[in-house]
mmCIF file of C-alpha atoms in Angstrom:
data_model
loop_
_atom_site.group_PDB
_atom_site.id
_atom_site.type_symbol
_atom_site.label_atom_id
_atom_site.label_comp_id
_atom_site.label_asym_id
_atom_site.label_seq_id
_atom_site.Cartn_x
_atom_site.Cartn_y
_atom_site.Cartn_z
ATOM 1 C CA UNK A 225 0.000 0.000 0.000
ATOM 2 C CA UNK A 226 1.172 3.695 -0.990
ATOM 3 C CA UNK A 227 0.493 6.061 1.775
ATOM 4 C CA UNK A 228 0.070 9.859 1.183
ATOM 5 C CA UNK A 229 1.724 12.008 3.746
ATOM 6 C CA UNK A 230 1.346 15.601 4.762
ATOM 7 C CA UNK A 231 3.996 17.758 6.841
ATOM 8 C CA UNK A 232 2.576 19.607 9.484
ATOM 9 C CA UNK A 233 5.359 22.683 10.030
ATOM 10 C CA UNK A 234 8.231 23.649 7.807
ATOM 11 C CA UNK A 235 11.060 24.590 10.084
ATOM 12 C CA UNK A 236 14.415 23.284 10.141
ATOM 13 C CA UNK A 237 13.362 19.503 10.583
ATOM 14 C CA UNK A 238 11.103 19.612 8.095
ATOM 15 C CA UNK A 239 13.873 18.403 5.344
ATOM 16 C CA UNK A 240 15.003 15.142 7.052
ATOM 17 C CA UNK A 241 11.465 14.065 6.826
ATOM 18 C CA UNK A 242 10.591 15.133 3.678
ATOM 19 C CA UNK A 243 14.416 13.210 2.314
ATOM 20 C CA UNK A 244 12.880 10.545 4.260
ATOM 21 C CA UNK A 245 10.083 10.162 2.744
ATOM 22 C CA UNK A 246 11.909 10.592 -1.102
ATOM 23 C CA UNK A 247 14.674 7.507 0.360
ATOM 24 C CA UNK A 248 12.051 4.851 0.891
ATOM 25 C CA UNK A 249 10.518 5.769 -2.543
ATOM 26 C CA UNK A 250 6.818 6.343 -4.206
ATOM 27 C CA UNK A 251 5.605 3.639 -4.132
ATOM 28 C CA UNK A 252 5.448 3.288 -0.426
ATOM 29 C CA UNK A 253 5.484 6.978 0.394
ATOM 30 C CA UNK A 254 4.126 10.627 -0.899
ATOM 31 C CA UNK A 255 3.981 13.250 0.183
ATOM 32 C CA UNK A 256 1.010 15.697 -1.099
ATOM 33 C CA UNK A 257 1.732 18.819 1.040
ATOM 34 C CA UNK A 258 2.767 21.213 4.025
ATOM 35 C CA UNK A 259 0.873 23.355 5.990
ATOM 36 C CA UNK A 260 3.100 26.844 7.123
ATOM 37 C CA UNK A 261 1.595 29.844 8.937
ATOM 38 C CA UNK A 262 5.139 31.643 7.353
ATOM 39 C CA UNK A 263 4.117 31.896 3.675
ATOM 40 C CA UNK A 264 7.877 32.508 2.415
ATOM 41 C CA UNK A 265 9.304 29.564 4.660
ATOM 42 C CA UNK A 266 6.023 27.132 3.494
ATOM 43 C CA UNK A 267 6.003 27.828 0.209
ATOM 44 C CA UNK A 268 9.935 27.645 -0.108
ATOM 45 C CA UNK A 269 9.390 23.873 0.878
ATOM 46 C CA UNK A 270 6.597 23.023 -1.006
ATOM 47 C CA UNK A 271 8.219 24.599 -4.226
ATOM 48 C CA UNK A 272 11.458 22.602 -3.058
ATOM 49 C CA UNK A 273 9.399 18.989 -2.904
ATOM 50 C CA UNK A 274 6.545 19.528 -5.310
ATOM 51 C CA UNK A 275 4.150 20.077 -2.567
ATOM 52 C CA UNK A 276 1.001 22.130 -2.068
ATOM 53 C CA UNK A 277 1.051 24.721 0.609
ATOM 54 C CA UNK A 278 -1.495 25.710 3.282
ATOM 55 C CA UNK A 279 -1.568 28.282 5.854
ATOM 56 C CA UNK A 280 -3.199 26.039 8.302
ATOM 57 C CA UNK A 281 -3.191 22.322 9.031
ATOM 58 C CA UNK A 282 -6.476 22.011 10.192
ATOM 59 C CA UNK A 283 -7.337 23.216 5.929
ATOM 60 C CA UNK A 284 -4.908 20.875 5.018
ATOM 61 C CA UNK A 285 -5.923 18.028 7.096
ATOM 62 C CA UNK A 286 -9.638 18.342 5.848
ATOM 63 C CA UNK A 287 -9.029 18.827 2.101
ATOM 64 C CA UNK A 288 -6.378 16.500 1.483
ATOM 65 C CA UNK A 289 -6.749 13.655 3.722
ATOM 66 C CA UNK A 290 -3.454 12.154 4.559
ATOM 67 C CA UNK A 291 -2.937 8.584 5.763
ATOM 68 C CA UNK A 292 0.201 10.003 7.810
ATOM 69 C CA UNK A 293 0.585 13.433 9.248
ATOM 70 C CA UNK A 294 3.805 14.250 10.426
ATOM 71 C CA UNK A 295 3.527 17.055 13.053
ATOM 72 C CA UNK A 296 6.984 19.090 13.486
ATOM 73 C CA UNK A 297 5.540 22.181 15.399
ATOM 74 C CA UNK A 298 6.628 24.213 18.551
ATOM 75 C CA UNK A 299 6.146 22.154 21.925
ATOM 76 C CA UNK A 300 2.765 23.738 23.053
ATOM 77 C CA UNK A 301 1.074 23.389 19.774
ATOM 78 C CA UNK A 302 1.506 19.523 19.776
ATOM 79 C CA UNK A 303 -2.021 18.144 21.550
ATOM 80 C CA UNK A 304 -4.442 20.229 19.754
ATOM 81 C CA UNK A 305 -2.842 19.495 15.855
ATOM 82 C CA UNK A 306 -1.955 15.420 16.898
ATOM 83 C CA UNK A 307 -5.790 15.440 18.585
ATOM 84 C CA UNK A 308 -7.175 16.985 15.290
ATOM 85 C CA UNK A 309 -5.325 15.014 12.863
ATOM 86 C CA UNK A 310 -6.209 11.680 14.774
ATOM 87 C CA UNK A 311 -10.017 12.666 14.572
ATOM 88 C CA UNK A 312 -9.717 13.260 11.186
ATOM 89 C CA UNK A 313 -8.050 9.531 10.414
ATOM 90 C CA UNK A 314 -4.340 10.688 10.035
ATOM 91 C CA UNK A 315 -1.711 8.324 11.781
ATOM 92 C CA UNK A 316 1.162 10.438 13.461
ATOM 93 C CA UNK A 317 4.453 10.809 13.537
ATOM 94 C CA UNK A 318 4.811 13.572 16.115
ATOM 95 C CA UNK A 319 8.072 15.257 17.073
ATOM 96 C CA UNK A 320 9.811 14.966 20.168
ATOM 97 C CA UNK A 321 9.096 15.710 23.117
ATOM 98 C CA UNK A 322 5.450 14.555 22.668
ATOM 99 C CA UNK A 323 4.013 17.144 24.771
ATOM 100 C CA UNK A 324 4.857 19.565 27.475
ATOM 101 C CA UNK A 325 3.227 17.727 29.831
ATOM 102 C CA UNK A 326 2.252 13.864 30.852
ATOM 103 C CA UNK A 327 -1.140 14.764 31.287
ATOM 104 C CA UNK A 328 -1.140 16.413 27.642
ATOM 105 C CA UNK A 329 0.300 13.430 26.636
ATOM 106 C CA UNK A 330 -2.684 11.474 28.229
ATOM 107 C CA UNK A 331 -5.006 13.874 25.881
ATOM 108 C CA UNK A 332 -3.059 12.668 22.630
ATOM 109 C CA UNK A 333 -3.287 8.959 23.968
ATOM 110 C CA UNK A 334 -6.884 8.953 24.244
ATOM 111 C CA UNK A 335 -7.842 10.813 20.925
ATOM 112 C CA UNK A 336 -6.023 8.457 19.251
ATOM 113 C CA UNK A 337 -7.079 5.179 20.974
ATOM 114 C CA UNK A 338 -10.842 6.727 20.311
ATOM 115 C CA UNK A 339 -9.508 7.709 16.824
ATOM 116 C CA UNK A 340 -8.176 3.512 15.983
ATOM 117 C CA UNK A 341 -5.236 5.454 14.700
ATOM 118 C CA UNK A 342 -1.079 4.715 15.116
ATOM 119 C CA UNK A 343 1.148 7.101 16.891
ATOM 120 C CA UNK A 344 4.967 6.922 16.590
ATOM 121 C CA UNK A 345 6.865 9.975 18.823
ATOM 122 C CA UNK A 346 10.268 10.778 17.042
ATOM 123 C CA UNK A 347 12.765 9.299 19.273
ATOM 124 C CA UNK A 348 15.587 9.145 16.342
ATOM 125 C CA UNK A 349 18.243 7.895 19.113
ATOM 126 C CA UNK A 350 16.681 4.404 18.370
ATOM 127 C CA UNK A 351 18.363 4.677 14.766
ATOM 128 C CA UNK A 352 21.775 6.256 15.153
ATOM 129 C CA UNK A 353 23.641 3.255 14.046
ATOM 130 C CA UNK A 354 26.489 4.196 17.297
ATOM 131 C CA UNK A 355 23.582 3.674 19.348
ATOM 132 C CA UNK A 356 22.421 0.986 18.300
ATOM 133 C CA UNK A 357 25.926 -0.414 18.708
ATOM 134 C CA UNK A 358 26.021 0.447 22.065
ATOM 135 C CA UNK A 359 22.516 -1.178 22.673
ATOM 136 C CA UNK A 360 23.616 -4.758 21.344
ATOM 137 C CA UNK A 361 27.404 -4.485 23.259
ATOM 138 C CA UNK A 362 25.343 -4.168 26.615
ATOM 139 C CA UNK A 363 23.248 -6.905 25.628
ATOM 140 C CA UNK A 364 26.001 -9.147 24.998
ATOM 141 C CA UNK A 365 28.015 -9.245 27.877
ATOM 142 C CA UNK A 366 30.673 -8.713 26.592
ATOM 143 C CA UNK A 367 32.312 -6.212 29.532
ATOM 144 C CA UNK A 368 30.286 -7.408 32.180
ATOM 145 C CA UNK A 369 26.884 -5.896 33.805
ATOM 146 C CA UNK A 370 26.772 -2.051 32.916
ATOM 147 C CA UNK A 371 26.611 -0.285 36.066
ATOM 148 C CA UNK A 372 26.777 2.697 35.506
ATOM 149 C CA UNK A 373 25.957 6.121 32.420
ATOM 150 C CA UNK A 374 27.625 9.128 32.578
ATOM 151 C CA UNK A 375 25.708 11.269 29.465
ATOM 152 C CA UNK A 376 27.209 14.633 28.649
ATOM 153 C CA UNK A 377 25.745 17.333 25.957
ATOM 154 C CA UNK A 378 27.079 20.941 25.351
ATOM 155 C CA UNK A 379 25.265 23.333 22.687
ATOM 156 C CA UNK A 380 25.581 26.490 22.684
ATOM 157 C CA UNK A 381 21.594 27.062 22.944
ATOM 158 C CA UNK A 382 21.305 30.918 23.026
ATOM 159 C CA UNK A 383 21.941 31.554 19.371
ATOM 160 C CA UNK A 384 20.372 34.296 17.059
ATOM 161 C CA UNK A 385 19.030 31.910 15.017
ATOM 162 C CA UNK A 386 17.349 29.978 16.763
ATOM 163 C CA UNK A 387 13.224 30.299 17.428
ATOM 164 C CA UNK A 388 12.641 32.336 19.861
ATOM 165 C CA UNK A 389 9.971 30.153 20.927
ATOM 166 C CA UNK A 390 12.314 27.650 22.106
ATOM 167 C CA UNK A 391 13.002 30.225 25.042
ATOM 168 C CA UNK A 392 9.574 30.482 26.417
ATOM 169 C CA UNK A 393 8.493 28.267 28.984
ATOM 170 C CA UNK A 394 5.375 28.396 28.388
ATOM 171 C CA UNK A 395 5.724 27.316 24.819
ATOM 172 C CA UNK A 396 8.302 25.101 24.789
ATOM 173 C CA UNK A 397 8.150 23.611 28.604
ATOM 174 C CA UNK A 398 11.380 24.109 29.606
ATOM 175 C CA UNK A 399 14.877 24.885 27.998
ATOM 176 C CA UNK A 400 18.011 22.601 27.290
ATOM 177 C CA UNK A 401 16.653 19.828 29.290
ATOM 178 C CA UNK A 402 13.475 19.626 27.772
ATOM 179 C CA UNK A 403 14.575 19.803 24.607
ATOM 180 C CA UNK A 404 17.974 18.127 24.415
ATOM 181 C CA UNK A 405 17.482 16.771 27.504
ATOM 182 C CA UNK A 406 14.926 14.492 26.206
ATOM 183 C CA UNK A 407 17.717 12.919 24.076
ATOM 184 C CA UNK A 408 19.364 11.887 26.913
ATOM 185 C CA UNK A 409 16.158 10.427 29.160
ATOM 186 C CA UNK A 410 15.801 8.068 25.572
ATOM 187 C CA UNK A 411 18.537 7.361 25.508
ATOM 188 C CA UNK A 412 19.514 6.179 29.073
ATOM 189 C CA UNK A 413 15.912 4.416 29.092
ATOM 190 C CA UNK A 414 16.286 2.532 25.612
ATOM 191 C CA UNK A 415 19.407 1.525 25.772
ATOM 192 C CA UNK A 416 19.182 -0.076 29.027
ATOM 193 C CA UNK A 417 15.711 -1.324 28.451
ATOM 194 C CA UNK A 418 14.736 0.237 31.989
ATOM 195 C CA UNK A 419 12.585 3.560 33.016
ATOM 196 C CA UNK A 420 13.925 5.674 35.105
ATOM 197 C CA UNK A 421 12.210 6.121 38.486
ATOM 198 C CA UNK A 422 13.979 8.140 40.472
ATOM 199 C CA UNK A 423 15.803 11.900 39.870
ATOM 200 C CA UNK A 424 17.824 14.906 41.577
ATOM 201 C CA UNK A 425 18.201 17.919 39.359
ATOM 202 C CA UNK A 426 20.323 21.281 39.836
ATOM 203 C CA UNK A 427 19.665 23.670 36.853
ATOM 204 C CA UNK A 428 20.738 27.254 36.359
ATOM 205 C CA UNK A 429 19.352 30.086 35.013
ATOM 206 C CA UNK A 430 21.906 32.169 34.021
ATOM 207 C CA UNK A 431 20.993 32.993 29.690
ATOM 208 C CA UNK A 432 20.877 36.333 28.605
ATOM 209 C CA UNK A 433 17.458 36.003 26.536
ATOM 210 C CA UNK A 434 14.103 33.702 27.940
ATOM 211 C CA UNK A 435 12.770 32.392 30.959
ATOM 212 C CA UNK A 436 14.351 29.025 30.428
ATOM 213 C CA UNK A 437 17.319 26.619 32.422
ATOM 214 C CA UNK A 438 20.555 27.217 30.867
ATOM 215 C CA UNK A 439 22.291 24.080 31.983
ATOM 216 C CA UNK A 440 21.466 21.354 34.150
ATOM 217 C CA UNK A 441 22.811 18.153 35.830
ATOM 218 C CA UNK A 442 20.877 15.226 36.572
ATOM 219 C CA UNK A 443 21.487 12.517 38.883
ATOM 220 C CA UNK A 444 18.997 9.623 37.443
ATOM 221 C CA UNK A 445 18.381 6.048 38.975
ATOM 222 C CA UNK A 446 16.747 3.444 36.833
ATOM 223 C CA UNK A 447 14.166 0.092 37.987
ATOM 224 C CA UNK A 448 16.948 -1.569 37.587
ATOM 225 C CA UNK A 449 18.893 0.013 39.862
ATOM 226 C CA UNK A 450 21.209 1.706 37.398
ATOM 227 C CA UNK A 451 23.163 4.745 38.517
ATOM 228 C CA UNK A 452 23.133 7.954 35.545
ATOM 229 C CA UNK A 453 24.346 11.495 35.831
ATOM 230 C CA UNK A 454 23.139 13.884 32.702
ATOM 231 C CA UNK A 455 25.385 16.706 32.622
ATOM 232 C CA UNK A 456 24.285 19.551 29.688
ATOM 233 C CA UNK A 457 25.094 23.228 29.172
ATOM 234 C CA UNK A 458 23.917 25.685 26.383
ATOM 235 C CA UNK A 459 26.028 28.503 27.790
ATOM 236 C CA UNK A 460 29.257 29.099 25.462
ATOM 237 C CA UNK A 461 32.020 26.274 24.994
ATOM 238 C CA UNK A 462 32.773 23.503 23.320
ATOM 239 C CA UNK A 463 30.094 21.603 21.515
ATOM 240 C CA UNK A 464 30.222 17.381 22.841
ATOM 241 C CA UNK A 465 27.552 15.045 22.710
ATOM 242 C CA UNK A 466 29.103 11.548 24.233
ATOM 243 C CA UNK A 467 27.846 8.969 26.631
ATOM 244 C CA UNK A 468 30.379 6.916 28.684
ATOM 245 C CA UNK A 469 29.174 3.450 29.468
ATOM 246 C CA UNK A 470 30.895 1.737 32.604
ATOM 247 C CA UNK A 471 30.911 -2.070 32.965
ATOM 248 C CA UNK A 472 32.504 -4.098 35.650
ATOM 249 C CA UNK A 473 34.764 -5.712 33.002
ATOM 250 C CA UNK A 474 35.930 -2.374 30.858
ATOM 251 C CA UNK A 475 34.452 0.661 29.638
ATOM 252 C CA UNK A 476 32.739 2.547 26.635
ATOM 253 C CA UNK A 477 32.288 5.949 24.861
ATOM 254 C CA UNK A 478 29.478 6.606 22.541
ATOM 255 C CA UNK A 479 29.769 9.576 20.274
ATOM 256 C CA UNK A 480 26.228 9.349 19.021
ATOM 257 C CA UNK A 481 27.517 10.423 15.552
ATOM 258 C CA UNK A 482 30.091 9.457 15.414
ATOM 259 C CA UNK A 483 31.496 5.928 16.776
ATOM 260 C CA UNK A 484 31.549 3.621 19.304
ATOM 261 C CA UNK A 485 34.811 2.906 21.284
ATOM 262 C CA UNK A 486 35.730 0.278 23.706
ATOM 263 C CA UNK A 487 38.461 0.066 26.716
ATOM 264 C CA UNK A 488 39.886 -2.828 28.717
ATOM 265 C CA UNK A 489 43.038 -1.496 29.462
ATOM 266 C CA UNK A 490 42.879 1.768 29.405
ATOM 267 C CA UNK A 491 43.303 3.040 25.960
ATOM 268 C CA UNK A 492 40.009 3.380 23.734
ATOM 269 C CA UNK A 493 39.876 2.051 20.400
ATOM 270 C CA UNK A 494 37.018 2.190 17.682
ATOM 271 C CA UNK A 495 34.706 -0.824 17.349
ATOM 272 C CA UNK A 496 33.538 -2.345 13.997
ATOM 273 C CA UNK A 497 31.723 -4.855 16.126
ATOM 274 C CA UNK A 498 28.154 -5.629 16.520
ATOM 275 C CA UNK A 499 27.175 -3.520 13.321
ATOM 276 C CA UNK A 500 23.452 -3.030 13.325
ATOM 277 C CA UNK A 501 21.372 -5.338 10.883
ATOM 278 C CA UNK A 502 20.159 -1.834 8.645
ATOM 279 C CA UNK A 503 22.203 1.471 8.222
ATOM 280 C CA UNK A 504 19.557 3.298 7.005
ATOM 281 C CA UNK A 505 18.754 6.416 7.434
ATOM 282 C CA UNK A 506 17.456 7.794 11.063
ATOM 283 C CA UNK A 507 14.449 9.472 9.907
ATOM 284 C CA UNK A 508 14.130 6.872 6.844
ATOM 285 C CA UNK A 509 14.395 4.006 9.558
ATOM 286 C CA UNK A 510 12.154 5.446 12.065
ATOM 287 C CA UNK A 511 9.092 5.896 8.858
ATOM 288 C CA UNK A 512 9.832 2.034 7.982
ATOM 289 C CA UNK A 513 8.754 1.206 11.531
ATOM 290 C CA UNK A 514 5.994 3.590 11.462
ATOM 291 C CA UNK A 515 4.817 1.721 8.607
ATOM 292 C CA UNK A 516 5.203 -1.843 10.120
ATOM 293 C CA UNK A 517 3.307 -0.613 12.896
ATOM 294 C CA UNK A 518 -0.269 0.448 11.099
ATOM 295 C CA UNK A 519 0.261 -1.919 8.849
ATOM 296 C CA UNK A 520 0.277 -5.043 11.645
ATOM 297 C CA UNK A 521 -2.274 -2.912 13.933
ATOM 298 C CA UNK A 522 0.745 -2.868 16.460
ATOM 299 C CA UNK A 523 2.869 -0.294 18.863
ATOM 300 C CA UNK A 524 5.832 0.906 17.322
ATOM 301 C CA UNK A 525 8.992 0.881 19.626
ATOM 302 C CA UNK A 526 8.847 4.996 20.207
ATOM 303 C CA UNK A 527 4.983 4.496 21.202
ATOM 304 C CA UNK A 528 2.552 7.367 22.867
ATOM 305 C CA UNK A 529 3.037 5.257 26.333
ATOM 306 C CA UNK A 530 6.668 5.231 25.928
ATOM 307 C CA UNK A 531 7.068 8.825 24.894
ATOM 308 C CA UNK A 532 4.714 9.964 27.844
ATOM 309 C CA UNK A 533 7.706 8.441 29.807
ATOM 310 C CA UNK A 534 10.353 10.671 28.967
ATOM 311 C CA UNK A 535 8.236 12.878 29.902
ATOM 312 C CA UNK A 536 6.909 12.054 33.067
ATOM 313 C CA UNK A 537 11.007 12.021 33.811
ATOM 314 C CA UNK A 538 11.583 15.567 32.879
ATOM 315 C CA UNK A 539 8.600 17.024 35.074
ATOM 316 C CA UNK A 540 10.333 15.416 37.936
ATOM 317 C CA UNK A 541 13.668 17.338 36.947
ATOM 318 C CA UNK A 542 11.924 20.862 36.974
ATOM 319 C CA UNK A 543 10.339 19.985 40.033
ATOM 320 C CA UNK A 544 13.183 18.318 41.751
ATOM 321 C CA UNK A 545 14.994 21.781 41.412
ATOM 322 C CA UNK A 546 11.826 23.664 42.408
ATOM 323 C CA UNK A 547 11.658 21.870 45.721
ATOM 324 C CA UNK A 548 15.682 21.151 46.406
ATOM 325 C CA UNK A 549 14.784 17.195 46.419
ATOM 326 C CA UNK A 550 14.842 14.346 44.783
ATOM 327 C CA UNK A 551 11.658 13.188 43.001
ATOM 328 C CA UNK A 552 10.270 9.600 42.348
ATOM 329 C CA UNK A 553 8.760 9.273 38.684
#
C-alpha cells in the first residue's frame, strides 16, 4: 500500500522528513503537502518537494486527507494538531518531546485510541547506528553488567538563530533539558531497556534572553537500579555530545555520531563490532517502523506510552529543582 503524507510545520526539521520520505521511494510513500503559517518559509518547501502549501493544518488536514501526518511544530502546539489530525483519520508521527506535559500526553493517547489510529513519537536515538551499537554491546556481555551512564551534551543554545519560541516556557516547557534533555532520558531508558524512576536535578538560570534553564545536571536512577548522571550546558564552549558506558569488566564511549569505542586497558579504540542489521537512514528508519506498525495494527517501539515516559522524567527534573529534592517518577 502507498500512503500519502502531509507535513505539518516547515522549520528546520522539516527536510530530514521530507528526504525521508523521497529515500524509501513512491511507491510506499508521498507526500502531497505542508501546511506553514510563514508563507515565504512554506512555500519555499513546497516549491522545493513539489508540494502544495497551506496556511493552516487544520485546511490541510480536511481537504487533502493524509494517511500520515507528520507534526513538526513548537512544543505547546503539539495536543491540539496530533488530537485533530487523529479525529480526522491521520496516523502520526509527532516530534519529540510529545508534549509539554504527561497529562497532555494522556489527551493525545486517548484521541487516538478513540480515533483507531497509530502514533509513533520521534525518538531518532533508536536509529543512530552508534547507538544501536552500544545497545547490542550491553546486551552481549561482553564487559560485564553495565553499572553505571555518565551522558554529557554541550550546545551552545542561546543563538540568534534559533526560534525564539524555544526560550519560552510556556511554549516550549522548559529549555536545554526539555529539549535536548529528552535525548538523553531516551537514551539512558532505551538503551538499558529500563525507566527511570527516580531523579535529583540542579539547573541554572543564568541565559541572557528567555525564561528558560541554561544548563542542568541530573542525577537519574533506573528500575533496575542503574546509577546515571546527565550533565548539559547551552552557555558558550565547546560543543560534545558523548555517553560513557561503565561495565565491571571495561568501559565505553558513545559519540552518538560518530562511533563507538571500547576500553579494557585503558586506551580506547574504535569498534567495527556488533554492526546493526540496517544502516539506514534515522528518519528513513524510524518511517519504515511507522509503517510496520499500522500496517500489523501494532505499537511501534517509540509508542505514545513510551514517549509519555520521557516525559513524566523531565517534570520530575523541573520539580526536583523547584523543591531542592529528589523526586520519584
Amino acid at each position: 500500500m502507498r500512503y500519502r503524507v502531509a507535513l505539518i510545520g516547515a522549520g528546520g526539521i522539516a527536510r530530514h522528513h521530507l528526504d525521508a520520505i523521497r529515500q524509501l521511494g513512491p511507491e510506499r510513500l508521498t507526500a502531497v503537502a505542508v501546511a506553514e503559517p510563514d508563507e515565504s518559509r512554506g512555500r519555499a518547501v513546497a516549491k522545493e518537494y513539489a508540494l502544495r502549501w497551506y496556511d493552516d493544518y487544520r485546511k490541510l488536514i480536511i481537504q487533502e486527507q493524509p494517511d500520515i501526518a507528520i507534526i513538526a511544530l513548537p512544543h505547546h502546539l503539539h495536543e491540539d494538531c496530533a488530537v485533530f489530525c487523529a479525529a480526522n483519520g491521520s496516523h502520526l508521527l509527532l516530534e519529540k518531546p510529545m508534549a509539554l506535559t504527561s497529562a497532555s500526553c494522556d489527551v493525545i493517547l486517548n484521541a487516538v485510541k478513540e480515533a483507531g489510529v497509530t502514533l509513533m513519537v520521534g525518538h531518532t536515538q533508536h536509529y543512530l547506528p552508534a547507538n544501536r551499537q552500544a545497545k547490542a554491546l550491553i546486551e552481549s556481555g561482553r564487559l560485564g553488567k553495565l553499572v553505571a551512564i555518565h551522558d554529557t551534551r554541550h550546545k551552545s543554545y542561546f543563538e540568534e538563530d534559533r526560534p525564539r519560541w524555544f526560550l519560552e516556557k510556556e511554549k516550549a516547557g522548559g529549555g536545554i533539558l526539555m529539549n535536548l534533555g529528552a535525548h538523553s532520558v531516551d537514551k539512558i531508558q532505551w538503551l538499558t531497556g529500563s525507566r527511570i524512576t527516580k531523579v535529583k536535578a540542579v539547573l541554572s538560570y543564568e541565559a541572557p534572553i528567555g525564561n528558560v534553564e541554561g544548563s542542568g545536571v541530573v542525577l537519574a536512577a533506573t528500575e533496575d537500579g542503574l546509577g546515571a548522571v546527565i550533565v548539559q550546558s547551552g552557555y558558550p564552549g565547546v560543543a560534545k555530545d558523548e555517553t560513557e558506558l561503565i561495565f565491571t569488566g571495561g568501559m565505553a564511549r558513545l559519540i552518538s555520531h560518530q562511533g563507538l569505542w571500547i576500553s579494557r586497558d585503558g586506551h580506547y579504540e574504535l569498534t567495527e563490532d556488533f554492526k546493526p542489521e540496517d544502516a539506514k537512514e534515522p528518519f528513513a528508519a524510524q518511517l519504515d517502523d511507522l509503517l510496520v506498525a499500522i500496517e500489523h495494527r501494532a505499537e511501534p517501539e517509540c509508542s505514545g506510552e513510551y514517549a509519555k515516559s520521557v516525559i513524566s522524567v523531565l517534570e520530575a527534573v523541573y520539580q526536583s529543582q523547584e523543591e531542592g529534592a529528589e523526586q520519584v517518577v
